[in-house]
Short mmCIF file of C-alpha atoms and ligand atoms in Angstrom, two decimals:
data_model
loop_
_atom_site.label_atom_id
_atom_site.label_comp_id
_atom_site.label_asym_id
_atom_site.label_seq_id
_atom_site.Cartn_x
_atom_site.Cartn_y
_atom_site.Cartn_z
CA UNK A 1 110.60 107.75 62.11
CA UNK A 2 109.50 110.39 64.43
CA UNK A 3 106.08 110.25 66.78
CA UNK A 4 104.34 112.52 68.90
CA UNK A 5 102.71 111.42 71.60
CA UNK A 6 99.40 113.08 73.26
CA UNK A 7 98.02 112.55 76.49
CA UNK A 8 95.14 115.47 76.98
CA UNK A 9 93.69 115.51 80.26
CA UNK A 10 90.92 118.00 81.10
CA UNK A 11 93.17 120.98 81.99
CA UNK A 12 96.73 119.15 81.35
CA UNK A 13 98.61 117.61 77.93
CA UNK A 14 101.87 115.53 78.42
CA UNK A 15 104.03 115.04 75.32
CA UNK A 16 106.54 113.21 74.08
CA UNK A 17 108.35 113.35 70.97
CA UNK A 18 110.08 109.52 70.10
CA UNK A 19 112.49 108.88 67.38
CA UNK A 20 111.61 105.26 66.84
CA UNK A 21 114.96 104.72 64.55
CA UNK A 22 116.59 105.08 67.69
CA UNK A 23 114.27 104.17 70.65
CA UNK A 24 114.82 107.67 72.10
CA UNK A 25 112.96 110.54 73.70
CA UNK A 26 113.98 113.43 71.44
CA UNK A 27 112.14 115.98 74.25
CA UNK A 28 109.20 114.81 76.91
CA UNK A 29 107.20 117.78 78.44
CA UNK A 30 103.75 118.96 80.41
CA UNK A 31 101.03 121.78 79.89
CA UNK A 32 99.48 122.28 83.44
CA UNK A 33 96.78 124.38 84.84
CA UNK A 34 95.13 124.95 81.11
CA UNK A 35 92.35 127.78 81.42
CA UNK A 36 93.75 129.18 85.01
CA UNK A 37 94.90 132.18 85.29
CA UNK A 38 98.64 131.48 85.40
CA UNK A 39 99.40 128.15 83.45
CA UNK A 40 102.68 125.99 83.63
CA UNK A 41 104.80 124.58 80.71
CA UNK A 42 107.67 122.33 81.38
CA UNK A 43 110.01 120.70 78.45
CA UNK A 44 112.56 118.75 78.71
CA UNK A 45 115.09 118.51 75.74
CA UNK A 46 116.59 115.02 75.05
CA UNK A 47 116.14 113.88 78.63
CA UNK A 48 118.61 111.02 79.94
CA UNK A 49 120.99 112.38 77.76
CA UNK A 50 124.70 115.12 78.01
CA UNK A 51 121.94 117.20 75.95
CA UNK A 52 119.52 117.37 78.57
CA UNK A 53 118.17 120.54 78.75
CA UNK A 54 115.58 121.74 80.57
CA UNK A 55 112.76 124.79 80.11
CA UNK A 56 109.92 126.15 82.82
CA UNK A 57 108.05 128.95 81.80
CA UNK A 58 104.55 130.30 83.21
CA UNK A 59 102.00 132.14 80.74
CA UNK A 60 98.49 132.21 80.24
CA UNK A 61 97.25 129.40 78.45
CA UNK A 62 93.23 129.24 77.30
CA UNK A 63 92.89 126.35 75.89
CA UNK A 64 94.72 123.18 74.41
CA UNK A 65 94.76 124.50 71.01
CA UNK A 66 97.05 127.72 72.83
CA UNK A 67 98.94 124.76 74.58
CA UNK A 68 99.74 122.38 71.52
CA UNK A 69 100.87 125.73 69.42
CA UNK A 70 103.44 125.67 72.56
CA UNK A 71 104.61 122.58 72.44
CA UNK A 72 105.06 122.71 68.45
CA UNK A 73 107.30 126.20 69.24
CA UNK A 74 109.44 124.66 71.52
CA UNK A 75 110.16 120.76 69.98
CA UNK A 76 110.92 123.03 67.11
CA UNK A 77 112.64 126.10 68.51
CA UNK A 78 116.06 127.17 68.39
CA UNK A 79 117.15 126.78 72.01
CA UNK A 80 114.64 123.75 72.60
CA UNK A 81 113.79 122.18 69.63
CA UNK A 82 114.79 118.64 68.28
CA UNK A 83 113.40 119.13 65.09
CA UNK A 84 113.32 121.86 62.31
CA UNK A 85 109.52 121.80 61.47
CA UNK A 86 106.73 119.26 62.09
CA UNK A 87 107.13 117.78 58.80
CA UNK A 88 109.50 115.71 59.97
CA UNK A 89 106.62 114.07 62.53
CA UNK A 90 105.70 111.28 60.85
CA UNK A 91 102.69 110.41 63.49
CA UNK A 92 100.94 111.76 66.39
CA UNK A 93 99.58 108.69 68.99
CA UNK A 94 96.59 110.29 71.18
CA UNK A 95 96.28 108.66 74.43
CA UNK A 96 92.11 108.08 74.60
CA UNK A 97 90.82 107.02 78.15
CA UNK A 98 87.50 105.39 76.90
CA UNK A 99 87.27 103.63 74.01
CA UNK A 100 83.92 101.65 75.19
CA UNK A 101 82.90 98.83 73.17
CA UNK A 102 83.52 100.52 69.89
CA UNK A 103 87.27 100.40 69.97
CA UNK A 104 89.25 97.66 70.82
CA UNK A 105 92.38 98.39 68.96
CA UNK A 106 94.07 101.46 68.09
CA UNK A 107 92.82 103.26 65.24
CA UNK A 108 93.50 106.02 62.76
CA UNK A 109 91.36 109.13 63.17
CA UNK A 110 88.90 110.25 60.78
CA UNK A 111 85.79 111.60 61.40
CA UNK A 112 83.97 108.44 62.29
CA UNK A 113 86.15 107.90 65.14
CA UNK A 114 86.35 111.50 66.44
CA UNK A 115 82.21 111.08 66.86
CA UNK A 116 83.12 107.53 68.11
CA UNK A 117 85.24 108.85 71.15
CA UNK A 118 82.40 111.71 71.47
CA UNK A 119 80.14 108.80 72.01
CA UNK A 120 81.90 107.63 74.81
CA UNK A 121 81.99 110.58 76.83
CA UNK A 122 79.09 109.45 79.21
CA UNK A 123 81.22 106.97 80.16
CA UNK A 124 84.43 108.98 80.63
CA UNK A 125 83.30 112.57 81.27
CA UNK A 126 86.15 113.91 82.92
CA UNK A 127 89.00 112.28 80.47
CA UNK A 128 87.37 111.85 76.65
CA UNK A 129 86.82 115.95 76.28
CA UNK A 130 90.74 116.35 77.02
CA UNK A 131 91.53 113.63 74.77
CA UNK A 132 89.22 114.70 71.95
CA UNK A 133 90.26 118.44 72.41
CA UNK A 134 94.11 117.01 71.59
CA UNK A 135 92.90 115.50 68.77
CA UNK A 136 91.10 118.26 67.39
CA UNK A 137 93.65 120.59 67.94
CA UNK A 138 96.64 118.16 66.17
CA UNK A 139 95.02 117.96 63.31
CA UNK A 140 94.59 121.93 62.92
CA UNK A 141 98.12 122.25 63.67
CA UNK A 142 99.53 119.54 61.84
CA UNK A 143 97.05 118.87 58.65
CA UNK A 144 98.63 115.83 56.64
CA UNK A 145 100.33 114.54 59.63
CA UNK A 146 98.25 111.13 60.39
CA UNK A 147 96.64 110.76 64.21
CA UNK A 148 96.28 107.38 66.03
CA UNK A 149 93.77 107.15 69.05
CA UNK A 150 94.91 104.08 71.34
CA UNK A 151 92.21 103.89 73.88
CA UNK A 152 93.31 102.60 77.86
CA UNK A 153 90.40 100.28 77.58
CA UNK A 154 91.24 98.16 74.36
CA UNK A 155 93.01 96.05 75.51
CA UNK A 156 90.52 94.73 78.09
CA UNK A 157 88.28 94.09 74.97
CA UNK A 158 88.99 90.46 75.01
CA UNK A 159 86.99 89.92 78.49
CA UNK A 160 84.14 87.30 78.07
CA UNK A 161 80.60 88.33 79.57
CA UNK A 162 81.11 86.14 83.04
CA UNK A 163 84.63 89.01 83.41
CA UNK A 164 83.03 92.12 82.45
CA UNK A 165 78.82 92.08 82.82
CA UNK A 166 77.66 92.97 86.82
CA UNK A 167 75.01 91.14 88.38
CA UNK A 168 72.76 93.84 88.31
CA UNK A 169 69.33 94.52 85.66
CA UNK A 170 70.39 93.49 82.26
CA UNK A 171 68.56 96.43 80.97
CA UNK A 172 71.59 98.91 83.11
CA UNK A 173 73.41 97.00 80.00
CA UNK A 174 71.71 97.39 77.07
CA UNK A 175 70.79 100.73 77.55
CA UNK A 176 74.36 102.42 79.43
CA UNK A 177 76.46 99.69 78.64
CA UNK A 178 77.20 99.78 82.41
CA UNK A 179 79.84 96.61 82.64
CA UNK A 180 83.57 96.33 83.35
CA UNK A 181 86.28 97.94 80.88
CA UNK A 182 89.23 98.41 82.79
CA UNK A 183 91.95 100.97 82.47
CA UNK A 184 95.89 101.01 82.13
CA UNK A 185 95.39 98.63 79.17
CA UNK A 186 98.25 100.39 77.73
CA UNK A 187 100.76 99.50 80.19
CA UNK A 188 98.98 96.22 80.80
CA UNK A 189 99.62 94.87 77.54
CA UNK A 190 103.49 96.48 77.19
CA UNK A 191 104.64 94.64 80.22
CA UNK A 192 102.40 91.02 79.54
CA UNK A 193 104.78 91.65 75.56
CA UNK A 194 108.08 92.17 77.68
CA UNK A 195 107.27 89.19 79.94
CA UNK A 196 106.91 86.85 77.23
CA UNK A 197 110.07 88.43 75.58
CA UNK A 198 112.02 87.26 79.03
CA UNK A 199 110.25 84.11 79.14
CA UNK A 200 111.35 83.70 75.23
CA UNK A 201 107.44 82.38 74.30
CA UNK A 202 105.76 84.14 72.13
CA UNK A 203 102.66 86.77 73.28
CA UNK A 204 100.18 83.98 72.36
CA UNK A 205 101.65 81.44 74.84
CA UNK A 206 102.11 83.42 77.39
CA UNK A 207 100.11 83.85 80.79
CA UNK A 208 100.58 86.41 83.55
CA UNK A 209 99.02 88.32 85.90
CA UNK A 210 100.51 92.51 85.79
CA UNK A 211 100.38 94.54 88.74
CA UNK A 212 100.79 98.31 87.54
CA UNK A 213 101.05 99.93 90.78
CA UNK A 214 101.38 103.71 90.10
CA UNK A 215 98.85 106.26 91.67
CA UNK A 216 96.38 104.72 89.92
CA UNK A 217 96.66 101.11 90.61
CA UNK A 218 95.16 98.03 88.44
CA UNK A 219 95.99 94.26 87.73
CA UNK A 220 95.00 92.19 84.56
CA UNK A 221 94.88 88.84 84.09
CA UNK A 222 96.51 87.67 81.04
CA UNK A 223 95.99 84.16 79.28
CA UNK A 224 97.39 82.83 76.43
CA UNK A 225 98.23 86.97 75.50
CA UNK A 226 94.56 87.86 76.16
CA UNK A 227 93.23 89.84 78.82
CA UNK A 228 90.38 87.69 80.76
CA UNK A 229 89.94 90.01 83.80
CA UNK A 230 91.24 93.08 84.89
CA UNK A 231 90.64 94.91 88.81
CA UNK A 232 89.13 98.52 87.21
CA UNK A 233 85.67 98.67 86.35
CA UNK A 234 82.93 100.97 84.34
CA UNK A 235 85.27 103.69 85.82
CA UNK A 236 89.18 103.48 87.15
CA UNK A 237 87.92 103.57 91.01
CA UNK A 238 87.20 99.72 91.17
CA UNK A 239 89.60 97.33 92.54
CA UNK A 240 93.29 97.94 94.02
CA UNK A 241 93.63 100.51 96.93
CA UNK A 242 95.24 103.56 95.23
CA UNK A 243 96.78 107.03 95.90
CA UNK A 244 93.41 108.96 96.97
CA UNK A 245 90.64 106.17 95.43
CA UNK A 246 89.06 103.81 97.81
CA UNK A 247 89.34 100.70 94.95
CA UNK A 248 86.54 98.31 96.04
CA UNK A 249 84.60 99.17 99.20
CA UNK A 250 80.95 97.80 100.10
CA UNK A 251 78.74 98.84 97.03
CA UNK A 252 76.01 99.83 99.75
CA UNK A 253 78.23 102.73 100.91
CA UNK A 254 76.64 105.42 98.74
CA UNK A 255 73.25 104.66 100.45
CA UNK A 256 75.14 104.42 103.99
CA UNK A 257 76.97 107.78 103.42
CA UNK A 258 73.96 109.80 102.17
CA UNK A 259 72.11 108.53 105.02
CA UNK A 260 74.22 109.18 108.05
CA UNK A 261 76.27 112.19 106.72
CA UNK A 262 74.05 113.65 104.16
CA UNK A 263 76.69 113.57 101.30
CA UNK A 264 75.03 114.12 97.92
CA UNK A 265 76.38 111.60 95.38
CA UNK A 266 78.45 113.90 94.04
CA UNK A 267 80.49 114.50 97.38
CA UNK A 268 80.31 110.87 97.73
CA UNK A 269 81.70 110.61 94.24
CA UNK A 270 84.97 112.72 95.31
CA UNK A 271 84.93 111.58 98.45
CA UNK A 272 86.27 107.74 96.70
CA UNK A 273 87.77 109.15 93.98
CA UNK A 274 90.07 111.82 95.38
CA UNK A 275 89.55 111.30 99.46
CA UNK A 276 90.43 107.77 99.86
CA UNK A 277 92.68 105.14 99.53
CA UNK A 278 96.17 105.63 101.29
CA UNK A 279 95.28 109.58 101.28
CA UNK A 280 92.07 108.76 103.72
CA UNK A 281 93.49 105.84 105.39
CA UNK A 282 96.71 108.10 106.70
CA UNK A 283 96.80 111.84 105.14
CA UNK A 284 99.34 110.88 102.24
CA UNK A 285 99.27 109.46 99.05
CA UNK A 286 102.61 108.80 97.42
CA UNK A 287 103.98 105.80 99.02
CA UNK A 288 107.74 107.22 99.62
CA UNK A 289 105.77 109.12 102.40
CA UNK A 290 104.23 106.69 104.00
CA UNK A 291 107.24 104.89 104.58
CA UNK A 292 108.73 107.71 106.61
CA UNK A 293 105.48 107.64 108.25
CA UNK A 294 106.41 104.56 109.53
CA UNK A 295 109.67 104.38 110.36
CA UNK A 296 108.60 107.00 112.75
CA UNK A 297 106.04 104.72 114.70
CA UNK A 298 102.72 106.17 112.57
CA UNK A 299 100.34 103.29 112.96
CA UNK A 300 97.74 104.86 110.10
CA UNK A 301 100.68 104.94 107.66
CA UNK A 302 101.15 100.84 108.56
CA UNK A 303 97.73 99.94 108.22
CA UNK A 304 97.14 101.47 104.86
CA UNK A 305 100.46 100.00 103.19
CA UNK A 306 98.48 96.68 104.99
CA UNK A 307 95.50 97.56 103.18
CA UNK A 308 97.26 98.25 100.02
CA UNK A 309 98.81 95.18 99.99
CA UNK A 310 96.56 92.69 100.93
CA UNK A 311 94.31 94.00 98.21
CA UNK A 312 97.52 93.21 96.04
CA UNK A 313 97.54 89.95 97.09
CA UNK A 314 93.82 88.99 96.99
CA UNK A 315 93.67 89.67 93.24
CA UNK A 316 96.99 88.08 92.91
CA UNK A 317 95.10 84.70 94.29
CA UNK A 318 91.50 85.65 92.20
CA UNK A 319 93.61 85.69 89.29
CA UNK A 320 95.77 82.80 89.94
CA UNK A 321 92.40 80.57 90.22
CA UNK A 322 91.02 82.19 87.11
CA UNK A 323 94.07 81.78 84.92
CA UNK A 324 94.61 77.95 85.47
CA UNK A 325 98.29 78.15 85.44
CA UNK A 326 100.62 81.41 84.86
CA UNK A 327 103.80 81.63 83.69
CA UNK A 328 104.68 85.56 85.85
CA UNK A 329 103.38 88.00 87.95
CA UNK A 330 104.87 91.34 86.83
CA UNK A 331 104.91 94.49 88.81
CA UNK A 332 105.47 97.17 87.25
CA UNK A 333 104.68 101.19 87.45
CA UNK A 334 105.96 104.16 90.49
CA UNK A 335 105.76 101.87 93.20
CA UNK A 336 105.62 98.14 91.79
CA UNK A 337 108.82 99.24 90.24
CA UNK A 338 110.34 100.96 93.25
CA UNK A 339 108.89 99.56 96.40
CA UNK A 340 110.88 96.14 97.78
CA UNK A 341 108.37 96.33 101.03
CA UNK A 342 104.92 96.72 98.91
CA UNK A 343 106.25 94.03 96.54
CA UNK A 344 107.21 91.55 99.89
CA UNK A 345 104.39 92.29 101.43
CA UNK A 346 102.17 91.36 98.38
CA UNK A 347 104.06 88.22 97.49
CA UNK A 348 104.31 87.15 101.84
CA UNK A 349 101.71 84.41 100.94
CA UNK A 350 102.11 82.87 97.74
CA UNK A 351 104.61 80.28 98.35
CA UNK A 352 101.61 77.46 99.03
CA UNK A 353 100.59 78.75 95.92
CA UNK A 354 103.78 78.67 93.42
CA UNK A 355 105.10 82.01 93.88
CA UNK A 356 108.48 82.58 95.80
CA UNK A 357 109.49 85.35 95.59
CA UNK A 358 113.78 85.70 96.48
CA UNK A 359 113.71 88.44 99.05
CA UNK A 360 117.37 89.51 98.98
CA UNK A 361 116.85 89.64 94.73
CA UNK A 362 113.70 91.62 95.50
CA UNK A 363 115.53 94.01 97.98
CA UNK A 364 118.27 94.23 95.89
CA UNK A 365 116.67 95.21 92.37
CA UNK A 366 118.17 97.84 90.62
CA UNK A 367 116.03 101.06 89.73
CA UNK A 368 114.50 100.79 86.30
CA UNK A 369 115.56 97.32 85.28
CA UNK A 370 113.80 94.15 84.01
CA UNK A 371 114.68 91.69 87.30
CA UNK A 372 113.52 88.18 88.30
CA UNK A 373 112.65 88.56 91.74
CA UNK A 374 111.56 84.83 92.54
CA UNK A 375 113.23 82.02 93.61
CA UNK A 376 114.60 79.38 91.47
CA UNK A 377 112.14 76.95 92.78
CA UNK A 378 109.28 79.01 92.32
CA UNK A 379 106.81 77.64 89.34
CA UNK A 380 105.75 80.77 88.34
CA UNK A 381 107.85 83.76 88.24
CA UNK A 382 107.91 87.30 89.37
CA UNK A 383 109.21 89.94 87.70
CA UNK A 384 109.69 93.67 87.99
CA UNK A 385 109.19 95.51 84.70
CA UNK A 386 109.55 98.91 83.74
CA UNK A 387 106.74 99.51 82.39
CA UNK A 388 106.63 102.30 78.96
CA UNK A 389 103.14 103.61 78.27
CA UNK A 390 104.32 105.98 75.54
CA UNK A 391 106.65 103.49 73.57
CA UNK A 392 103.51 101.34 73.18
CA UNK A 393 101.90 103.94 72.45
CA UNK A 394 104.28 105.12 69.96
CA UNK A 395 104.84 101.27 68.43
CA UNK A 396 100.61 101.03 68.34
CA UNK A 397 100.69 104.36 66.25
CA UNK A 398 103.52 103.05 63.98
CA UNK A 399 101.68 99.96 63.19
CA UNK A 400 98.64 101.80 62.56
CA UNK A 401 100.37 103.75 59.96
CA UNK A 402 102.24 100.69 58.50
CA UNK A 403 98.92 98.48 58.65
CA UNK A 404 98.12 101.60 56.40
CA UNK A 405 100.32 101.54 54.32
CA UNK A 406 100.78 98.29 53.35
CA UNK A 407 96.62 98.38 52.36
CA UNK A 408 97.28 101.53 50.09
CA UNK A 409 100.03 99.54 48.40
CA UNK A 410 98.11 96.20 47.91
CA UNK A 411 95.67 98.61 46.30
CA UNK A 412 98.21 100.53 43.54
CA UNK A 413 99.44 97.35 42.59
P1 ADP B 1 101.27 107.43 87.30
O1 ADP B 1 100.20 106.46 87.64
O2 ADP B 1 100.89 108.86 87.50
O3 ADP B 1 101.98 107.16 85.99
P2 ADP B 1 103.68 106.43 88.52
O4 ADP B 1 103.64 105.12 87.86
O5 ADP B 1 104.80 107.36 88.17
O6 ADP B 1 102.33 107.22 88.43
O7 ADP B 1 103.71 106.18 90.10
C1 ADP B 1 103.69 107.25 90.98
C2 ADP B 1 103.75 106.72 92.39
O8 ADP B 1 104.85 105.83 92.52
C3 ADP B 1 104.02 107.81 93.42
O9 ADP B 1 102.82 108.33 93.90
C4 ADP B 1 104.75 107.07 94.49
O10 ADP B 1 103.82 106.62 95.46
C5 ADP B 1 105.33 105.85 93.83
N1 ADP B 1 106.79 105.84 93.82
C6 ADP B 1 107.61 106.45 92.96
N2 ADP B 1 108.91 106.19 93.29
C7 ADP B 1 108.88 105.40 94.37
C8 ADP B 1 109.88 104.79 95.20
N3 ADP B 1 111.17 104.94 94.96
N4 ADP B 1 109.44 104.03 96.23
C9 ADP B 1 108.14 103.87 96.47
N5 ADP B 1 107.17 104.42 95.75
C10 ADP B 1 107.53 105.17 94.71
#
């Protein structure tokens, strides 16, 4: 079974195409710069593999619908294809930022749900468009082939009121449904599945806290399989420190800002979203960087992995008191994958409150691989896993389609 997966952004649309016989990535490849002048196409032919074969081209590019025609020439082309026509796609999963309250599973498009993600634009302006334009444009493309949307909020659908309401006029509620969602839900809910696969419990038993740690950084707290809390909020800028957003800083900062530097909310707007975190705190964002940084004596570079990491730990210890008792903490994503130091640095204090974490295991953890990093002693474990956002997404959109399936049957018979 063969599925395409779809992540539109506003100018941008990364693919995958999964044969989920195998498990494999057939090809994996990225549309940049949509609408500029000179756009950027790069596809990558059964990547990982002694077939790996790689393609970079520049062209103009419009729009998405010029973009996906792209992508459908080249998966099915003669020097970079994988497949012989798009018949053979049996699925095409759409990563959706927003879902909102509306969605809290993945669902099969129709035309209800396409005005359902349009209704959620407010509260995702910059991401829904992309996401609906990819939509729009797959089904012109591919008529017959069936689309899945599975939205990076669903998952944090299971929050009760006292996780996802703010303490401010009830009426900000009702009438803008201003409250907590939470992003990353995707990857959130992939690694809490693999964690109770290593713990050998099933989903439902199952408590952990994930740490996805990427350039966009977010934790979830995970009881009993269910999200309870999670560190984004109405938008992905809440919570952890991250590449170039501030995660949480004094709500009272807008007012401050405007005041004493006479930024308009938009500039203030950019100023946390793209300005900030490690970027502000020390002029880079990818944490490989800032590690060189330090090794040569920059003291901005040390303070914001210090930053960074506290934060880690502080929602680490929020979470800890909310869940009640947790089986793992699982880091997973670019740098909670990769980065021994972030992950010791984060972990430095937990011993007092049952997490050890082994620091020769933790320094020693191969790339890429499930690894207990904690000590045998430790009651709750920590984990690094690799986290897959387009498997899940892939697996989502195949039981979608089965879900599907198996109703149309019940119904013949
Ligand atoms: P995204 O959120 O875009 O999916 P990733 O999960 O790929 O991002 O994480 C990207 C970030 O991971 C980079 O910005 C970089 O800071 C970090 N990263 C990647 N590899 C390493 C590494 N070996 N050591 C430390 N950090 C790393």
């Amino acid at each position: 079974m063969k599925i395409l997966i779809l992540n539109s952004g506003s100018s941008s649309v990364k693919y995958q195409l999964l044969d989920m016989t195998e498990q494999t990535v057939l090809a994996s490849g990225l549309v940049e710069r949509i609408g500029e002048a000179t756009s950027k196409v790069k596809h990558v032919r059964r990547p990982g593999t002694d077939q790996e074969h790689s393609h970079s081209e520049a062209m103009s590019i419009r729009d998405h619908a010029t973009g996906l025609t792209r992508v459908v020439e080249l998966i099915t082309g003669p020097e970079t294809g994988v497949i012989a026509s798009v018949s053979e796609i049996q699925g095409i999963g759409h990563r959706i930022v927003h879902g909102g309250e509306a969605f809290s599973a993945p669902t099969l498009v129709d035309e209800a749900v396409i005005q359902g993600i349009k209704d959620q634009i407010p509260l995702a302006p910059l991401h829904n468009p992309g996401g609906l334009a990819g939509i729009e444009t797959a089904l012109r493309l591919m008529p017959g082939v069936p689309n899945v949307a599975v939205f990076d909020t669903a998952f944090h659908q299971t929050m009760s009121p006292e996780a996802y309401r703010y303490a401010i006029p009830k009426e900000l509620y009702s009438e803008l449904k201003i409250r907590r969602y939470g992003f990353h839900g995707t990857s959130h809910f992939y690694v809490a599945k693999q964690c109770a696969r290593i713990l050998k419990k099933s989903l439902q038993e199952t408590s952990c806290i994930t740490v996805h740690l990427g350039n966009g950084c977010s934790m979830a707290a995970v009881k009993h399989g269910k999200c309870i809390d999670t560190s984004m909020g109405l938008t992905p800028l809440a919570g952890l420190v991250m590449g170039t957003r501030s995660g949480d800083v004094d709500p009272a900062l807008h007012a401050f800002l405007a005041d004493n530097k006479g930024l308009s909310i938009r500039e203030i707007d950019t100023l946390l979203n793209k300005e900030s975190g490690l970027k502000g705190m020390c002029g880079h964002n990818d944490m490989r960087d800032i590690h060189d940084l330090i090794a040569q004596g920059d003291t901005d570079a040390q303070v914001a992995l210090r930053v960074f990491c506290r934060r880690v730990t502080q929602y680490i210890g929020q979470y800890l008191a909310l869940l009640d008792g947790t089986d793992a903490i699982c880091f997973t994503a670019g740098i909670g994958e990769n980065d021994a130091t972030v992950r010791r640095l984060s972990c430095a204090t937990l011993a007092g409150l049952g997490a050890i974490l082994d620091t020769q295991r933790n320094a020693d953890a191969l790339r890429g691989q499930v690894t207990e990093i904690s000590t045998p002693a430790s009651l709750i474990k920590i984990f690094i896993i690799p986290t897959n956002e387009e498997l899940e997404i892939a697996t989502q959109t195949m039981e979608v389609l089965g879900a599907k399936e198996a109703e149309r049957e019940s119904g013949t018979h």
